[in-house]
């Protein structure tokens, strides 16, 4: 077990070293809370626990939840924060730490990528995998059908995505009236379901058409909630992380040790196989 504590121990050793040589440095070091869990501004998105920055060179350990790494890299001269969900990139637009809501846009259809005729094509669904994310209640689901022989009256044609004059593309909102529709008569090659903010697709003064392009560009919202493995660490006012080389959970405490709230909680790192 002591092997897992090595990064924390070396920080302690440095503390002790400096406190002997330069005693006046110690209070400053002690005051810096969660030394391994820095906050970082990526464009106008603040990356803070349980999110973490994934594009630094210090990737042997991270403070935050698995899968919550945000890549803050420069794309075409612009700083663009992205997060991966099941290997697919999403543009991070906002993170609200008060309400635990993160707003994302599928990178393929975001306005970062310029597509001819302003005609984005959704290529994949949104797979949250086992991450502790949930779709928020503000979303609606859209179903895209490609290369069909036609489309039912409740669907909206997307002429710019037709693959030929007889292979049509369309989109519809998934609701109780449409979700069980049998599409087999239209012999589509592909169906992709994605999620957008409900309010973003409403066309004023119409209950038929939907503005799916502006919906795609505004993206969708996810809620996150505490990871069970991290509960004990967080209850003792620590912050959860992981050693990426050994996959072991770590608990970072405000005093730089790995024993948060001394006396009430004795945290040892646990191996997740
Ligand atoms: C550190 O904490 C001590 C005691 O709580 C306080 O007196 C001091 O001003 C703090 N220093 C900084 C840099 O915050
Ligand atoms: C991030 O930006 C906010 C708002 O502009 C600011 O209050 C905060 O200090 C910044 N944080 C860092 C780590 O730069
Ligand atoms: C971050 O994004 C950049 C640009 O897309 C990419 O080159 C880099 O590999 C990414 N890094 C990580 C850790 O995902
Ligand atoms: C963690 O390790 C895996 C496999 O070694 C690597 O693919 C991944 O990029 C690492 N993640 C970070 C944040 O360093
Ligand atoms: C995100 O996915 C890309 C492409 O699959 C990969 O290169 C990158 O390392 C991933 N980044 C993280 C933080 O997992
Ligand atoms: C979160 O709450 C704090 C304190 O109540 C407030 O100052 C801040 O503006 C809120 N942030 C957001 C994004 O709502
Ligand atoms: C960067 O800009 C070029 C030229 O505008 C464009 O062709 C390319 O798709 C852009 N790359 C990304 C990743 O958006
Ligand atoms: C996430 O959503 C699923 C399905 O709606 C629900 O069963 C689950 O309780 C939610 N989890 C949390 C933590 O809200
Ligand atoms: C949209 O689809 C997701 C994933 O299948 C589901 O969890 C969610 O409840 C759906 N949302 C609505 C509003 O139907
Ligand atoms: C859809 O209709 C086709 C042809 O009428 C039928 O073979 C198929 O079983 C139906 N599918 C479902 C899920 O009802
Ligand atoms: C749709 O049709 C186009 C053109 O005929 C073809 O290139 C594409 O592979 C088809 N898509 C699928 C999913 O079959
Ligand atoms: C932490 O708990 C373990 C097992 O309960 C015990 O062996 C160890 O002595 C405790 N450490 C401290 C510092 O209390």
PDB file of N, CA and C and ligand atoms in Angstrom, residues 132-135 137 223-226, ligand 8:
ATOM      1  N   UNK A 132     -20.839   8.601 -14.318  1.00  0.00           N
ATOM      2  CA  UNK A 132     -21.945   9.041 -13.458  1.00  0.00           C
ATOM      3  C   UNK A 132     -22.563  10.319 -14.008  1.00  0.00           C
ATOM      4  N   UNK A 133     -23.033  10.205 -15.240  1.00  0.00           N
ATOM      5  CA  UNK A 133     -23.781  11.271 -15.900  1.00  0.00           C
ATOM      6  C   UNK A 133     -25.196  10.780 -16.185  1.00  0.00           C
ATOM      7  N   UNK A 134     -26.149  11.702 -16.157  1.00  0.00           N
ATOM      8  CA  UNK A 134     -27.528  11.442 -16.570  1.00  0.00           C
ATOM      9  C   UNK A 134     -27.981  12.557 -17.498  1.00  0.00           C
ATOM     10  N   UNK A 135     -28.808  12.229 -18.459  1.00  0.00           N
ATOM     11  CA  UNK A 135     -29.400  13.288 -19.268  1.00  0.00           C
ATOM     12  C   UNK A 135     -30.310  14.117 -18.372  1.00  0.00           C
ATOM     13  N   UNK A 137     -33.403  16.843 -17.449  1.00  0.00           N
ATOM     14  CA  UNK A 137     -34.816  16.844 -17.821  1.00  0.00           C
ATOM     15  C   UNK A 137     -35.115  17.868 -18.916  1.00  0.00           C
ATOM     16  N   UNK A 223     -26.553  15.864 -16.114  1.00  0.00           N
ATOM     17  CA  UNK A 223     -26.315  16.013 -14.674  1.00  0.00           C
ATOM     18  C   UNK A 223     -25.216  15.047 -14.271  1.00  0.00           C
ATOM     19  N   UNK A 224     -24.417  15.402 -13.306  1.00  0.00           N
ATOM     20  CA  UNK A 224     -23.506  14.405 -12.750  1.00  0.00           C
ATOM     21  C   UNK A 224     -23.805  14.246 -11.260  1.00  0.00           C
ATOM     22  N   UNK A 225     -23.386  13.138 -10.705  1.00  0.00           N
ATOM     23  CA  UNK A 225     -23.618  12.916  -9.281  1.00  0.00           C
ATOM     24  C   UNK A 225     -22.404  12.201  -8.691  1.00  0.00           C
ATOM     25  N   UNK A 226     -22.278  12.174  -7.349  1.00  0.00           N
ATOM     26  CA  UNK A 226     -21.064  11.632  -6.742  1.00  0.00           C
ATOM     27  C   UNK A 226     -20.843  10.166  -7.084  1.00  0.00           C
TER      28      UNK A 226
HETATM   29  C1  LIG B   8     -30.148   8.530 -13.741  1.00  0.00           C
HETATM   30  O1  LIG B   8     -31.236   8.263 -14.607  1.00  0.00           O
HETATM   31  C2  LIG B   8     -31.781   6.986 -14.464  1.00  0.00           C
HETATM   32  C3  LIG B   8     -32.830   6.825 -15.518  1.00  0.00           C
HETATM   33  O2  LIG B   8     -33.611   7.972 -15.629  1.00  0.00           O
HETATM   34  C4  LIG B   8     -32.337   6.822 -13.049  1.00  0.00           C
HETATM   35  O3  LIG B   8     -32.817   5.519 -12.889  1.00  0.00           O
HETATM   36  C5  LIG B   8     -31.219   7.082 -12.054  1.00  0.00           C
HETATM   37  O4  LIG B   8     -31.746   7.070 -10.754  1.00  0.00           O
HETATM   38  C6  LIG B   8     -30.587   8.420 -12.309  1.00  0.00           C
HETATM   39  N1  LIG B   8     -29.488   8.546 -11.412  1.00  0.00           N
HETATM   40  C7  LIG B   8     -29.328   9.599 -10.658  1.00  0.00           C
HETATM   41  C8  LIG B   8     -28.176   9.565  -9.713  1.00  0.00           C
HETATM   42  O5  LIG B   8     -30.070  10.554 -10.725  1.00  0.00           O
END
